[in-house]
Structure formats: structure tokens, C-alpha cells
Amino acid sequence: MMRLLRRIADCTEQTRMNFSDLGIIFGPSMLSTPLVVGPGPPNRDMYKKACDVIQFLIENYQSIFLEVERERINLREGRLQKEKELAQKVRDMIDSEENSAYK
């Protein structure tokens, strides 16, 4: 979600939505709590904090989330490598059994 919002903010000239605008629109719903949205008058202070947090996450998307994505990619690549190695071992075992059956 933050990646999408960052892309929207990066195209401010076309979207007319900057970081602050996106924080104001998405902050209260993404971080809705009884203190922000609930019965009684809204807590303006919590509403503002929710907007500010989402704005911060959008502005700092790369430094916050890209490291997590890199780690996820590295884990996935490690699993794929292990799967390839296991598949090769199975093929080697099958080849070995086939060769010994013909001897």
C-alpha cells in the first residue's frame, strides 16, 4: 500500500496528490482507533497524528520498506537455490540407480 501511495506522490503533477494530501486522506482510515474514529467528538490530536504517521511512511517508503523487501527476496532466492540443489540430488540418485540396474 505504501509503495502505491509513494508512486502517487511521486507523480504529484499528474495526480495533484502530495505526501500531506495522502496522509490526510489515508491516515485516519489506515490507523483508525477509537481515539480517532468513534462515538463522540473526534480527537483532533490523534487524527493529526494518524495523518502525520502515514505521511511519514509514504515519504520514507524506500528507507523503511525496501530493506524488508530485499530480505524477503534473499530468503526466497535461498529457498529456490536449496530446492534446485535437492532436485539435482534426486536426479543424480535416479541416474545412479538406472546406471546400476544396467550393470
Short mmCIF file of N, CA and C in Angstrom, two decimals:
data_model
loop_
_atom_site.label_atom_id
_atom_site.label_comp_id
_atom_site.label_asym_id
_atom_site.label_seq_id
_atom_site.Cartn_x
_atom_site.Cartn_y
_atom_site.Cartn_z
N MET A 1 0.83 -1.18 0.00
CA MET A 1 0.00 0.00 0.00
C MET A 1 0.88 1.26 0.00
N MET A 2 1.93 1.23 0.82
CA MET A 2 2.81 2.39 0.88
C MET A 2 3.52 2.60 -0.46
N ARG A 3 3.86 1.51 -1.14
CA ARG A 3 4.51 1.65 -2.44
C ARG A 3 3.58 2.35 -3.42
N LEU A 4 2.31 1.96 -3.43
CA LEU A 4 1.34 2.61 -4.31
C LEU A 4 1.19 4.08 -3.96
N LEU A 5 1.05 4.37 -2.68
CA LEU A 5 0.91 5.78 -2.27
C LEU A 5 2.15 6.58 -2.62
N ARG A 6 3.32 5.97 -2.50
CA ARG A 6 4.56 6.66 -2.87
C ARG A 6 4.57 6.97 -4.36
N ARG A 7 4.12 6.01 -5.17
CA ARG A 7 4.07 6.24 -6.62
C ARG A 7 3.12 7.39 -6.95
N ILE A 8 1.99 7.43 -6.26
CA ILE A 8 1.04 8.53 -6.47
C ILE A 8 1.68 9.85 -6.11
N ALA A 9 2.36 9.90 -4.97
CA ALA A 9 3.01 11.14 -4.52
C ALA A 9 4.14 11.54 -5.47
N ASP A 10 4.84 10.56 -6.04
CA ASP A 10 5.93 10.87 -6.96
C ASP A 10 5.43 11.49 -8.26
N CYS A 11 4.16 11.32 -8.54
CA CYS A 11 3.55 11.87 -9.76
C CYS A 11 2.61 13.02 -9.41
N THR A 12 3.02 13.85 -8.47
CA THR A 12 2.17 14.93 -7.95
C THR A 12 1.62 15.82 -9.06
N GLU A 13 2.41 16.08 -10.08
CA GLU A 13 1.94 16.97 -11.15
C GLU A 13 0.72 16.37 -11.85
N GLN A 14 0.70 15.06 -12.03
CA GLN A 14 -0.46 14.44 -12.68
C GLN A 14 -1.58 14.13 -11.68
N THR A 15 -1.22 13.65 -10.49
CA THR A 15 -2.24 13.21 -9.53
C THR A 15 -2.76 14.34 -8.65
N ARG A 16 -1.98 15.41 -8.56
CA ARG A 16 -2.31 16.53 -7.66
C ARG A 16 -2.44 16.08 -6.20
N MET A 17 -1.72 15.02 -5.87
CA MET A 17 -1.75 14.48 -4.51
C MET A 17 -0.31 14.44 -4.00
N ASN A 18 -0.02 15.27 -3.00
CA ASN A 18 1.33 15.24 -2.42
C ASN A 18 1.32 14.39 -1.15
N PHE A 19 2.45 14.31 -0.49
CA PHE A 19 2.57 13.48 0.71
C PHE A 19 1.54 13.88 1.78
N SER A 20 1.41 15.15 1.99
CA SER A 20 0.49 15.64 3.02
C SER A 20 -0.95 15.27 2.68
N ASP A 21 -1.33 15.49 1.42
CA ASP A 21 -2.70 15.16 0.99
C ASP A 21 -3.00 13.68 1.21
N LEU A 22 -2.06 12.82 0.84
CA LEU A 22 -2.26 11.38 1.00
C LEU A 22 -2.34 10.99 2.48
N GLY A 23 -1.53 11.65 3.31
CA GLY A 23 -1.60 11.39 4.74
C GLY A 23 -2.95 11.77 5.32
N ILE A 24 -3.47 12.91 4.87
CA ILE A 24 -4.77 13.37 5.35
C ILE A 24 -5.89 12.43 4.91
N ILE A 25 -5.81 11.95 3.69
CA ILE A 25 -6.86 11.08 3.17
C ILE A 25 -6.80 9.68 3.79
N PHE A 26 -5.60 9.10 3.85
CA PHE A 26 -5.48 7.71 4.26
C PHE A 26 -5.15 7.51 5.74
N GLY A 27 -4.58 8.51 6.39
CA GLY A 27 -4.19 8.36 7.79
C GLY A 27 -5.29 7.89 8.72
N PRO A 28 -6.42 8.59 8.76
CA PRO A 28 -7.47 8.20 9.70
C PRO A 28 -8.05 6.80 9.44
N SER A 29 -8.14 6.40 8.18
CA SER A 29 -8.72 5.07 7.93
C SER A 29 -7.69 3.96 8.12
N MET A 30 -6.43 4.21 7.77
CA MET A 30 -5.41 3.17 7.93
C MET A 30 -5.02 2.98 9.39
N LEU A 31 -5.12 4.04 10.17
CA LEU A 31 -4.76 3.97 11.59
C LEU A 31 -5.98 4.29 12.45
N SER A 32 -7.12 3.77 12.04
CA SER A 32 -8.33 4.09 12.79
C SER A 32 -8.32 3.40 14.15
N THR A 33 -8.56 4.17 15.14
CA THR A 33 -8.68 3.69 16.52
C THR A 33 -9.88 4.38 17.13
N PRO A 34 -10.37 3.89 18.24
CA PRO A 34 -11.49 4.58 18.89
C PRO A 34 -11.16 6.04 19.20
N LEU A 35 -9.86 6.34 19.35
CA LEU A 35 -9.49 7.73 19.66
C LEU A 35 -9.58 8.63 18.43
N VAL A 36 -9.50 8.04 17.24
CA VAL A 36 -9.58 8.84 16.02
C VAL A 36 -10.99 8.80 15.47
N VAL A 37 -11.54 7.59 15.33
CA VAL A 37 -12.88 7.41 14.78
C VAL A 37 -13.69 6.65 15.82
N GLY A 38 -14.71 7.22 16.30
CA GLY A 38 -15.53 6.54 17.30
C GLY A 38 -16.67 7.43 17.76
N PRO A 39 -17.40 6.96 18.74
CA PRO A 39 -18.51 7.78 19.22
C PRO A 39 -17.99 9.05 19.89
N GLY A 40 -18.76 10.06 19.80
CA GLY A 40 -18.38 11.32 20.41
C GLY A 40 -17.57 12.17 19.46
N PRO A 41 -17.15 13.31 19.93
CA PRO A 41 -16.37 14.20 19.07
C PRO A 41 -15.01 13.59 18.73
N PRO A 42 -14.56 13.81 17.50
CA PRO A 42 -13.26 13.24 17.12
C PRO A 42 -12.13 13.88 17.91
N ASN A 43 -11.14 13.09 18.21
CA ASN A 43 -9.95 13.58 18.89
C ASN A 43 -9.03 14.14 17.82
N ARG A 44 -9.03 15.43 17.66
CA ARG A 44 -8.27 16.08 16.58
C ARG A 44 -6.77 15.82 16.68
N ASP A 45 -6.29 15.71 17.89
CA ASP A 45 -4.86 15.47 18.08
C ASP A 45 -4.47 14.10 17.54
N MET A 46 -5.26 13.07 17.86
CA MET A 46 -4.98 11.71 17.35
C MET A 46 -5.19 11.65 15.84
N TYR A 47 -6.19 12.36 15.35
CA TYR A 47 -6.45 12.43 13.91
C TYR A 47 -5.23 12.99 13.20
N LYS A 48 -4.69 14.08 13.71
CA LYS A 48 -3.50 14.71 13.12
C LYS A 48 -2.30 13.77 13.19
N LYS A 49 -2.13 13.07 14.31
CA LYS A 49 -1.00 12.14 14.44
C LYS A 49 -1.12 11.00 13.44
N ALA A 50 -2.33 10.49 13.22
CA ALA A 50 -2.53 9.42 12.24
C ALA A 50 -2.15 9.91 10.85
N CYS A 51 -2.54 11.12 10.51
CA CYS A 51 -2.19 11.70 9.20
C CYS A 51 -0.67 11.85 9.08
N ASP A 52 -0.04 12.33 10.14
CA ASP A 52 1.41 12.54 10.12
C ASP A 52 2.18 11.22 9.99
N VAL A 53 1.70 10.17 10.67
CA VAL A 53 2.38 8.87 10.60
C VAL A 53 2.33 8.33 9.18
N ILE A 54 1.15 8.36 8.56
CA ILE A 54 1.03 7.84 7.19
C ILE A 54 1.86 8.69 6.23
N GLN A 55 1.85 10.00 6.40
CA GLN A 55 2.69 10.86 5.56
C GLN A 55 4.16 10.47 5.72
N PHE A 56 4.61 10.27 6.94
CA PHE A 56 6.00 9.87 7.19
C PHE A 56 6.33 8.55 6.51
N LEU A 57 5.42 7.56 6.62
CA LEU A 57 5.66 6.26 6.00
C LEU A 57 5.74 6.36 4.47
N ILE A 58 4.91 7.20 3.89
CA ILE A 58 4.95 7.39 2.43
C ILE A 58 6.25 8.07 2.03
N GLU A 59 6.60 9.15 2.73
CA GLU A 59 7.81 9.90 2.39
C GLU A 59 9.07 9.04 2.54
N ASN A 60 9.09 8.18 3.52
CA ASN A 60 10.28 7.37 3.82
C ASN A 60 10.11 5.91 3.40
N TYR A 61 9.25 5.67 2.44
CA TYR A 61 8.94 4.31 2.00
C TYR A 61 10.21 3.52 1.69
N GLN A 62 11.08 4.09 0.90
CA GLN A 62 12.25 3.33 0.45
C GLN A 62 13.15 2.92 1.61
N SER A 63 13.46 3.85 2.48
CA SER A 63 14.38 3.51 3.56
C SER A 63 13.74 2.57 4.58
N ILE A 64 12.42 2.61 4.71
CA ILE A 64 11.74 1.75 5.69
C ILE A 64 11.45 0.37 5.11
N PHE A 65 10.87 0.33 3.92
CA PHE A 65 10.33 -0.92 3.41
C PHE A 65 11.22 -1.66 2.41
N LEU A 66 12.11 -0.98 1.73
CA LEU A 66 12.91 -1.67 0.73
C LEU A 66 13.87 -2.68 1.36
N GLU A 67 14.38 -2.38 2.55
CA GLU A 67 15.26 -3.33 3.22
C GLU A 67 14.50 -4.62 3.54
N VAL A 68 13.26 -4.47 3.96
CA VAL A 68 12.42 -5.64 4.24
C VAL A 68 12.19 -6.44 2.97
N GLU A 69 11.92 -5.74 1.86
CA GLU A 69 11.73 -6.43 0.58
C GLU A 69 13.00 -7.14 0.14
N ARG A 70 14.15 -6.50 0.33
CA ARG A 70 15.42 -7.14 -0.03
C ARG A 70 15.64 -8.42 0.77
N GLU A 71 15.34 -8.36 2.05
CA GLU A 71 15.49 -9.55 2.90
C GLU A 71 14.55 -10.65 2.44
N ARG A 72 13.33 -10.29 2.09
CA ARG A 72 12.36 -11.28 1.62
C ARG A 72 12.84 -11.91 0.31
N ILE A 73 13.38 -11.10 -0.59
CA ILE A 73 13.91 -11.61 -1.86
C ILE A 73 15.09 -12.55 -1.61
N ASN A 74 15.99 -12.16 -0.72
CA ASN A 74 17.14 -13.01 -0.40
C ASN A 74 16.70 -14.34 0.18
N LEU A 75 15.70 -14.33 1.05
CA LEU A 75 15.19 -15.59 1.62
C LEU A 75 14.58 -16.46 0.53
N ARG A 76 13.81 -15.82 -0.36
CA ARG A 76 13.18 -16.56 -1.45
C ARG A 76 14.23 -17.16 -2.37
N GLU A 77 15.27 -16.38 -2.69
CA GLU A 77 16.34 -16.88 -3.56
C GLU A 77 17.08 -18.04 -2.89
N GLY A 78 17.29 -17.94 -1.58
CA GLY A 78 17.95 -19.02 -0.83
C GLY A 78 17.12 -20.30 -0.87
N ARG A 79 15.80 -20.17 -0.71
CA ARG A 79 14.92 -21.34 -0.78
C ARG A 79 14.94 -21.95 -2.18
N LEU A 80 14.92 -21.10 -3.20
CA LEU A 80 14.96 -21.60 -4.57
C LEU A 80 16.25 -22.35 -4.84
N GLN A 81 17.36 -21.82 -4.34
CA GLN A 81 18.65 -22.48 -4.53
C GLN A 81 18.65 -23.85 -3.85
N LYS A 82 18.12 -23.92 -2.63
CA LYS A 82 18.05 -25.20 -1.92
C LYS A 82 17.16 -26.18 -2.67
N GLU A 83 16.04 -25.70 -3.22
CA GLU A 83 15.15 -26.57 -3.99
C GLU A 83 15.85 -27.10 -5.24
N LYS A 84 16.62 -26.23 -5.90
CA LYS A 84 17.37 -26.67 -7.09
C LYS A 84 18.40 -27.73 -6.72
N GLU A 85 19.09 -27.51 -5.61
CA GLU A 85 20.10 -28.48 -5.17
C GLU A 85 19.45 -29.81 -4.82
N LEU A 86 18.31 -29.78 -4.16
CA LEU A 86 17.60 -31.00 -3.81
C LEU A 86 17.11 -31.73 -5.07
N ALA A 87 16.58 -30.98 -6.02
CA ALA A 87 16.12 -31.59 -7.27
C ALA A 87 17.29 -32.24 -8.00
N GLN A 88 18.46 -31.60 -7.98
CA GLN A 88 19.64 -32.18 -8.63
C GLN A 88 20.06 -33.47 -7.94
N LYS A 89 20.00 -33.50 -6.62
CA LYS A 89 20.35 -34.72 -5.87
C LYS A 89 19.41 -35.86 -6.24
N VAL A 90 18.12 -35.55 -6.36
CA VAL A 90 17.15 -36.58 -6.74
C VAL A 90 17.45 -37.09 -8.14
N ARG A 91 17.73 -36.18 -9.08
CA ARG A 91 18.08 -36.61 -10.44
C ARG A 91 19.33 -37.47 -10.44
N ASP A 92 20.33 -37.08 -9.66
CA ASP A 92 21.56 -37.87 -9.56
C ASP A 92 21.28 -39.26 -9.01
N MET A 93 20.41 -39.34 -7.98
CA MET A 93 20.07 -40.63 -7.42
C MET A 93 19.36 -41.51 -8.44
N ILE A 94 18.45 -40.92 -9.19
CA ILE A 94 17.72 -41.68 -10.21
C ILE A 94 18.68 -42.16 -11.28
N ASP A 95 19.56 -41.27 -11.74
CA ASP A 95 20.55 -41.65 -12.75
C ASP A 95 21.45 -42.77 -12.22
N SER A 96 21.86 -42.67 -10.97
CA SER A 96 22.72 -43.67 -10.36
C SER A 96 22.01 -45.04 -10.31
N GLU A 97 20.76 -45.04 -9.93
CA GLU A 97 20.01 -46.30 -9.86
C GLU A 97 19.80 -46.89 -11.25
N GLU A 98 19.52 -46.03 -12.23
CA GLU A 98 19.34 -46.52 -13.60
C GLU A 98 20.64 -47.12 -14.13
N ASN A 99 21.76 -46.46 -13.86
CA ASN A 99 23.04 -46.95 -14.34
C ASN A 99 23.41 -48.28 -13.66
N SER A 100 23.12 -48.40 -12.36
CA SER A 100 23.47 -49.64 -11.66
C SER A 100 22.54 -50.78 -12.08
N ALA A 101 21.34 -50.46 -12.54
CA ALA A 101 20.41 -51.50 -12.98
C ALA A 101 20.88 -52.13 -14.29
N TYR A 102 21.61 -51.38 -15.11
CA TYR A 102 22.09 -51.90 -16.38
C TYR A 102 23.42 -52.63 -16.27
N LYS A 103 24.04 -52.62 -15.11
CA LYS A 103 25.36 -53.27 -14.96
C LYS A 103 25.23 -54.70 -14.58
#
